[in-house]
Backbone as CSV, one residue per row, in Angstrom:
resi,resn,N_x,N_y,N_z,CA_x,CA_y,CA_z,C_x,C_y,C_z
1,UNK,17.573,36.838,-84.119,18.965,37.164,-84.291,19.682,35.923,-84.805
2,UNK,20.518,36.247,-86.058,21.124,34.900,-86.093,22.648,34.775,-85.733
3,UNK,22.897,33.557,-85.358,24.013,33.379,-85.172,25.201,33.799,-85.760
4,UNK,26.560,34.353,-84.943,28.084,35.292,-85.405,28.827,34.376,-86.281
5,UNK,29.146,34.595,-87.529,29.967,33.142,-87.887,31.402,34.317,-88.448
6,UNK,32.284,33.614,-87.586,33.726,34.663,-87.464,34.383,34.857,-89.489
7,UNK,33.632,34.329,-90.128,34.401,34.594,-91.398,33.913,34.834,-92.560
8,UNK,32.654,35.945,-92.286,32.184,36.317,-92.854,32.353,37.453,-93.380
9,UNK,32.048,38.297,-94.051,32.626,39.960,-94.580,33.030,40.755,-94.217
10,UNK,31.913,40.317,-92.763,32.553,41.406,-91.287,33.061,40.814,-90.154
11,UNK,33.710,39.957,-90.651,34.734,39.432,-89.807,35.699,40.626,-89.414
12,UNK,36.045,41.386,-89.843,37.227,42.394,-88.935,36.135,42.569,-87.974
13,UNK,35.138,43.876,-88.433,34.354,44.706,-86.773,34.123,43.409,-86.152
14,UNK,33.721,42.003,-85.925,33.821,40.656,-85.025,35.212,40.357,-84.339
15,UNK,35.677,40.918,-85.520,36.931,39.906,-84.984,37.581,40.975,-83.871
16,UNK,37.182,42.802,-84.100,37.934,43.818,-83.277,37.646,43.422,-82.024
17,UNK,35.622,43.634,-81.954,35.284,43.299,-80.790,35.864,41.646,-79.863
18,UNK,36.114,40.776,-80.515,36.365,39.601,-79.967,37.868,40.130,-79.001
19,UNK,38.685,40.871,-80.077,39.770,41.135,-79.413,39.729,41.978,-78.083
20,UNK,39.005,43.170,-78.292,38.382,43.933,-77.330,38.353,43.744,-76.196
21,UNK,36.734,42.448,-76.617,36.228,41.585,-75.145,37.597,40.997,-74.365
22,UNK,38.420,40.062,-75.146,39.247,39.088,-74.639,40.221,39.875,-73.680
23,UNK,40.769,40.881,-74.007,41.757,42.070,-73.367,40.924,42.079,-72.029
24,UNK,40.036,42.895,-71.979,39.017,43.205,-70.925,38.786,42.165,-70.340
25,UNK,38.407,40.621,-70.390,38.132,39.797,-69.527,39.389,39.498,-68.785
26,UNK,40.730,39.404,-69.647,41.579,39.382,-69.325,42.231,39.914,-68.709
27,UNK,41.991,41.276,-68.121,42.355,42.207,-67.271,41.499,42.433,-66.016
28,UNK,40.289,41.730,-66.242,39.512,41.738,-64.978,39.621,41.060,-64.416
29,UNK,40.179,39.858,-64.739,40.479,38.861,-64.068,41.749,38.040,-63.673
30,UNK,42.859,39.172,-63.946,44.088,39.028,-63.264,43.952,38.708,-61.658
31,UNK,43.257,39.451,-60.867,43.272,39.312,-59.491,42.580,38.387,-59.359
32,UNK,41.703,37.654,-59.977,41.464,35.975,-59.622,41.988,34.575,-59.810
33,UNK,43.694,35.235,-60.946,44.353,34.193,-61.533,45.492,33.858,-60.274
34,UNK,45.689,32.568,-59.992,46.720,32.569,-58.834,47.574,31.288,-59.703
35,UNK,48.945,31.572,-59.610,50.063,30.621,-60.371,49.719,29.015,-60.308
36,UNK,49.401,28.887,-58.993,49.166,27.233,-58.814,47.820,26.927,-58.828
37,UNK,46.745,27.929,-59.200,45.402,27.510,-59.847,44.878,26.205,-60.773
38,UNK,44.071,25.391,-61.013,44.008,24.093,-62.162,42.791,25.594,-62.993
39,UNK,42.992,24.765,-64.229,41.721,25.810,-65.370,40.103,25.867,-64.407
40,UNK,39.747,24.641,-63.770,38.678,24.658,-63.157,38.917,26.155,-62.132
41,UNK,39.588,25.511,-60.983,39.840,26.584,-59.648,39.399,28.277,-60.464
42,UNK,40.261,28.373,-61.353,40.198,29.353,-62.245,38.700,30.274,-62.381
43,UNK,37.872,28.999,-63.239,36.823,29.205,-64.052,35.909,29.629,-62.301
44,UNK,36.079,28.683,-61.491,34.931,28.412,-60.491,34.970,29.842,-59.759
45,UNK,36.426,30.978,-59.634,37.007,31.521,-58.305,36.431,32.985,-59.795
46,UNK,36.433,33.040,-60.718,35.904,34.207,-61.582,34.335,34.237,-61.473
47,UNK,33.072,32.997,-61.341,32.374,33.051,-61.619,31.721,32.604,-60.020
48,UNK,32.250,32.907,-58.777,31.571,32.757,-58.187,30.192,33.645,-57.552
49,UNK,30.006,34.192,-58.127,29.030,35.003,-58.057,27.465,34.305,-58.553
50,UNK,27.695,33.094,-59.271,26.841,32.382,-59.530,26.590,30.998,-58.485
51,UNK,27.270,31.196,-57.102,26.948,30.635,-56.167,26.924,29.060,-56.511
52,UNK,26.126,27.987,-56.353,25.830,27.280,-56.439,25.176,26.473,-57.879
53,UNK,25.120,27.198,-58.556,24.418,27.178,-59.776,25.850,26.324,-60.788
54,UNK,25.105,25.888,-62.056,25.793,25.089,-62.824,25.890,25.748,-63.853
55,UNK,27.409,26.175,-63.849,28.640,26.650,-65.029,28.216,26.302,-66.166
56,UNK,27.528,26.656,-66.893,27.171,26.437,-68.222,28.616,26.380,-69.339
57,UNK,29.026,25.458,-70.411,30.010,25.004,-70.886,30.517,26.090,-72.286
58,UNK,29.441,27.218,-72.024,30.037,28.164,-73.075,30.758,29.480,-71.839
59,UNK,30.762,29.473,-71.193,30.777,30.559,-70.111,32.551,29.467,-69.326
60,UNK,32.638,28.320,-69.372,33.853,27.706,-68.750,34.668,27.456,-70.179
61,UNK,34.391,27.610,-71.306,35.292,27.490,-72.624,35.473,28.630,-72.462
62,UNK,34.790,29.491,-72.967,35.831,31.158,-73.222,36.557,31.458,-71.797
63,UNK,36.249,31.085,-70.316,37.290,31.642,-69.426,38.331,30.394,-69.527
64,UNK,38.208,29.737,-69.919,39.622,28.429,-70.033,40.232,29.318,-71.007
65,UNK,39.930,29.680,-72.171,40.113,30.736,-73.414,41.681,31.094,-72.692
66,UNK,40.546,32.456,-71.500,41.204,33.290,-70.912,42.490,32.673,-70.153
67,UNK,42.376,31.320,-69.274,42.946,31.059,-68.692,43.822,31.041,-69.062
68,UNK,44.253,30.403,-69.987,45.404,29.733,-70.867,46.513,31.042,-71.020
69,UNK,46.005,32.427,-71.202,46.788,33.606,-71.423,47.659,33.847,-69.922
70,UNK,46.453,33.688,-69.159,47.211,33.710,-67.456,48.328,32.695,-67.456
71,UNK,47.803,31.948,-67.859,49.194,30.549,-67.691,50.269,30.653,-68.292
72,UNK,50.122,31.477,-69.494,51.568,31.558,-70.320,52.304,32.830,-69.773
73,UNK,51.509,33.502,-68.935,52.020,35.019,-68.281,52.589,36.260,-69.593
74,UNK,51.675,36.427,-70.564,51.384,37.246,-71.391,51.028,38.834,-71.069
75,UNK,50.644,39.539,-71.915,50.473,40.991,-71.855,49.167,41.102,-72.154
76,UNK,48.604,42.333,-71.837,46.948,42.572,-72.666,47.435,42.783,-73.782
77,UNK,48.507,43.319,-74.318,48.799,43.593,-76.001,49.058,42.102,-76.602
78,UNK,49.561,40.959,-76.005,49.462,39.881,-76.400,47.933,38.865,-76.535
79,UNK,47.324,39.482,-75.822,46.038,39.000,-75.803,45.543,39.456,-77.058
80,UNK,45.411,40.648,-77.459,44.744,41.085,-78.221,45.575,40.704,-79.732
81,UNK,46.630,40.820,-79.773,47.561,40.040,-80.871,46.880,38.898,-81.182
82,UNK,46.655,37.577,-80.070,46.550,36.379,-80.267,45.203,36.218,-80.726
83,UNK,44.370,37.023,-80.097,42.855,36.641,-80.342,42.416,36.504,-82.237
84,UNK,41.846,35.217,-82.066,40.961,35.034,-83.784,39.680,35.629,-83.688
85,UNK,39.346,35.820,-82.724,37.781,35.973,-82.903,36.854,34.513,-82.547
86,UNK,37.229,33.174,-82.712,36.240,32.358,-82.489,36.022,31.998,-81.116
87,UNK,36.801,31.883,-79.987,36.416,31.790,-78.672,35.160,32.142,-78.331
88,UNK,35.081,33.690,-78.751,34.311,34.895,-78.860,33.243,34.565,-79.774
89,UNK,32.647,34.472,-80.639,32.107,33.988,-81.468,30.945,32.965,-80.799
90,UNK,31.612,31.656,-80.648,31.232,30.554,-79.872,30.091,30.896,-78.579
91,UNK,31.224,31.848,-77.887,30.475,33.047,-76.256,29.340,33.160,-76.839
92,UNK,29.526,34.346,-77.740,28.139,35.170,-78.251,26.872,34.201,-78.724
93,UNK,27.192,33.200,-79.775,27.141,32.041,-80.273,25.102,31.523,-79.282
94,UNK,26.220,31.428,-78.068,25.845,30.236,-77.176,24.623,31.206,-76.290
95,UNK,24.906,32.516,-76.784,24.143,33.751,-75.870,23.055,33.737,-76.662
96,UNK,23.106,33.931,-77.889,21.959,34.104,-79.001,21.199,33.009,-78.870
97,UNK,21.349,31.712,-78.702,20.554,30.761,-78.587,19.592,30.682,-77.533
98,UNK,19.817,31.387,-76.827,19.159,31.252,-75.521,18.225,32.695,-75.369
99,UNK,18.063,33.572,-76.226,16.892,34.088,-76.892,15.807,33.556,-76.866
100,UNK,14.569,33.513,-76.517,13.593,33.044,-77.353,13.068,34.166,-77.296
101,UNK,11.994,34.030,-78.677,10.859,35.068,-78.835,10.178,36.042,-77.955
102,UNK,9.968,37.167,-77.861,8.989,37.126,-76.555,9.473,37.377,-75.267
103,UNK,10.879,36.573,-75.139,11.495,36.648,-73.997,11.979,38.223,-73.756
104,UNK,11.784,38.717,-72.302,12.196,39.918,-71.518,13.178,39.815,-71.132
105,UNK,14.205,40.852,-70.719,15.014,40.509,-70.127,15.516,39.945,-69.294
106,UNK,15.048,40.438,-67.860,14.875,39.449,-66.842,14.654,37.692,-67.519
107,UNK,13.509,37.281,-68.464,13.380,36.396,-68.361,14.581,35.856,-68.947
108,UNK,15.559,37.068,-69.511,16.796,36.123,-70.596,17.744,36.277,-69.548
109,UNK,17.817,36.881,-68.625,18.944,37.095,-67.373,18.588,35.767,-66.198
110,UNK,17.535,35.457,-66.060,17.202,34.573,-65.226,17.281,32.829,-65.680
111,UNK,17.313,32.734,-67.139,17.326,31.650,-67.476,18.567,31.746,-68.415
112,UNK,19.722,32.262,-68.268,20.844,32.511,-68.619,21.589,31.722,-68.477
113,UNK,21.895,31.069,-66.961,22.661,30.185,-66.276,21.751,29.044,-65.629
114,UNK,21.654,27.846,-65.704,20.244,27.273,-65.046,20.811,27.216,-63.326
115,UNK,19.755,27.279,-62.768,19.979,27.439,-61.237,20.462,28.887,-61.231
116,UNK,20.335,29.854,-61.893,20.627,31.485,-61.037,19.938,32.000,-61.371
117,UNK,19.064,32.825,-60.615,19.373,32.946,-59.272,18.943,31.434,-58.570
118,UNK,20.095,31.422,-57.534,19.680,30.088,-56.965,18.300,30.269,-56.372
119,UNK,17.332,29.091,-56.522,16.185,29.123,-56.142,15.343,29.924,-57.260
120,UNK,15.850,30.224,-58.387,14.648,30.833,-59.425,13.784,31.845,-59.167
121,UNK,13.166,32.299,-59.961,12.112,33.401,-59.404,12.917,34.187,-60.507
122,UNK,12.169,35.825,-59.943,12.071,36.941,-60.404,13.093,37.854,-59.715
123,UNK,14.124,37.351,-58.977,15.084,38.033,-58.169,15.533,39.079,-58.671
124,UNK,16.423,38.791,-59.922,16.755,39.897,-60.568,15.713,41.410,-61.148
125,UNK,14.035,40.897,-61.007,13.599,42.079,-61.376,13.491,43.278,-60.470
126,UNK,13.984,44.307,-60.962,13.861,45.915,-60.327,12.445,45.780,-59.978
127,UNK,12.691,46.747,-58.254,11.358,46.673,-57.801,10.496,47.993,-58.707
128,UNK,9.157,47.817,-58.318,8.906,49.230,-59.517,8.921,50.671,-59.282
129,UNK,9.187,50.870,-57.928,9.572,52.503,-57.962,11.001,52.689,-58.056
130,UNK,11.937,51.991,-58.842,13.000,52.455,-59.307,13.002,53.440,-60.396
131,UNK,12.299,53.270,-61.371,12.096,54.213,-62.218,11.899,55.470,-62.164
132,UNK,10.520,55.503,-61.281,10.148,56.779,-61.066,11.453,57.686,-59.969
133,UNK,11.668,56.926,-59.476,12.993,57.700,-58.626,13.993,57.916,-59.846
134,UNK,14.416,57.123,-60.493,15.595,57.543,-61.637,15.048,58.269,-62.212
135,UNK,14.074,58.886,-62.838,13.200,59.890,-63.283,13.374,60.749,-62.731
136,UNK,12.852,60.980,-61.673,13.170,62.201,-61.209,14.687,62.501,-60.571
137,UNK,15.495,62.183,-60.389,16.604,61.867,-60.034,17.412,62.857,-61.272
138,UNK,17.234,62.331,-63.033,17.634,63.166,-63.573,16.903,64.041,-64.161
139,UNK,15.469,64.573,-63.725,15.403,66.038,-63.976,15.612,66.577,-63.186
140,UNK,16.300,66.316,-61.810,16.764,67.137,-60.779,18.233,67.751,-61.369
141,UNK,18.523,66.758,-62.106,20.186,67.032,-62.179,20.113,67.890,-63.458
142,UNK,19.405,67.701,-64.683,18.871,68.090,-65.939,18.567,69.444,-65.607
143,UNK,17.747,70.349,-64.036,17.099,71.475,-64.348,17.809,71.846,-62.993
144,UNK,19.190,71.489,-62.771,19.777,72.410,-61.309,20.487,73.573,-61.536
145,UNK,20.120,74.375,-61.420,21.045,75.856,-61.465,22.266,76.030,-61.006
């Protein structure tokens, strides 16, 4: 996959989605924005779900991105006004690189953020009778009268 470069032919469908994304992060994360927050408090109190692990610097640029909209106390229609597309870009950017060949998902979910899951491993992989239960799960629903 190669890298998004925001000014290229298809820069609009990039640039929609950039706007898109930015709205949506921006709205999910109203209830973690608090007035007397610093950009860090911010970045750390959205992404704590990554526990202990180290904030990778494309993942704390686009929510500073975000932050900055919280701080000026804007609209989602202003968000989406303001957005260029490169914040976004950069995000995706920094996602594609971290592809390699070969790589599974899990292995691209697990080495996504370094240190998450804390302690490494295979945490994130589905155990294996998930499937077969979701399988049958929807031909139950697929063949119910």
């Amino acid at each position: 996959m190669r890298p998004i470069d925001p000014y290229v032919s298809v820069s609009i469908k990039a640039q929609t989605l950039a706007k898109y994304h930015a709205v949506i992060t921006f709205l999910e994360t109203e209830a973690n924005y608090k007035p007397e927050m610093t950009e860090e408090d911010f970045i750390k109190n959205c992404l704590a779900f990554l526990g202990c692990a180290k904030i990778p610097d494309f993942l704390k640029s686009y929510y500073g991105f975000i932050y900055e909209f919280h701080v000026s106390g804007v609209s989602s229609d202003t968000v989406y006004e303001k957005t260029d597309g490169r914040a976004f870009t950069e995000f995706a950017n920094a996602l594609i690189e971290r592809i390699k060949p070969g790589m599974t998902q899990i292995e691209f979910e697990n080495n996504l953020v370094e240190g998450y899951p804390v302690g490494g491993g295979d945490k994130l992989k589905k155990p294996w009778w998930v499937n077969p239960i979701r399988k049958i799960i929807d031909w139950i629903d697929d063949n119910w009268k």
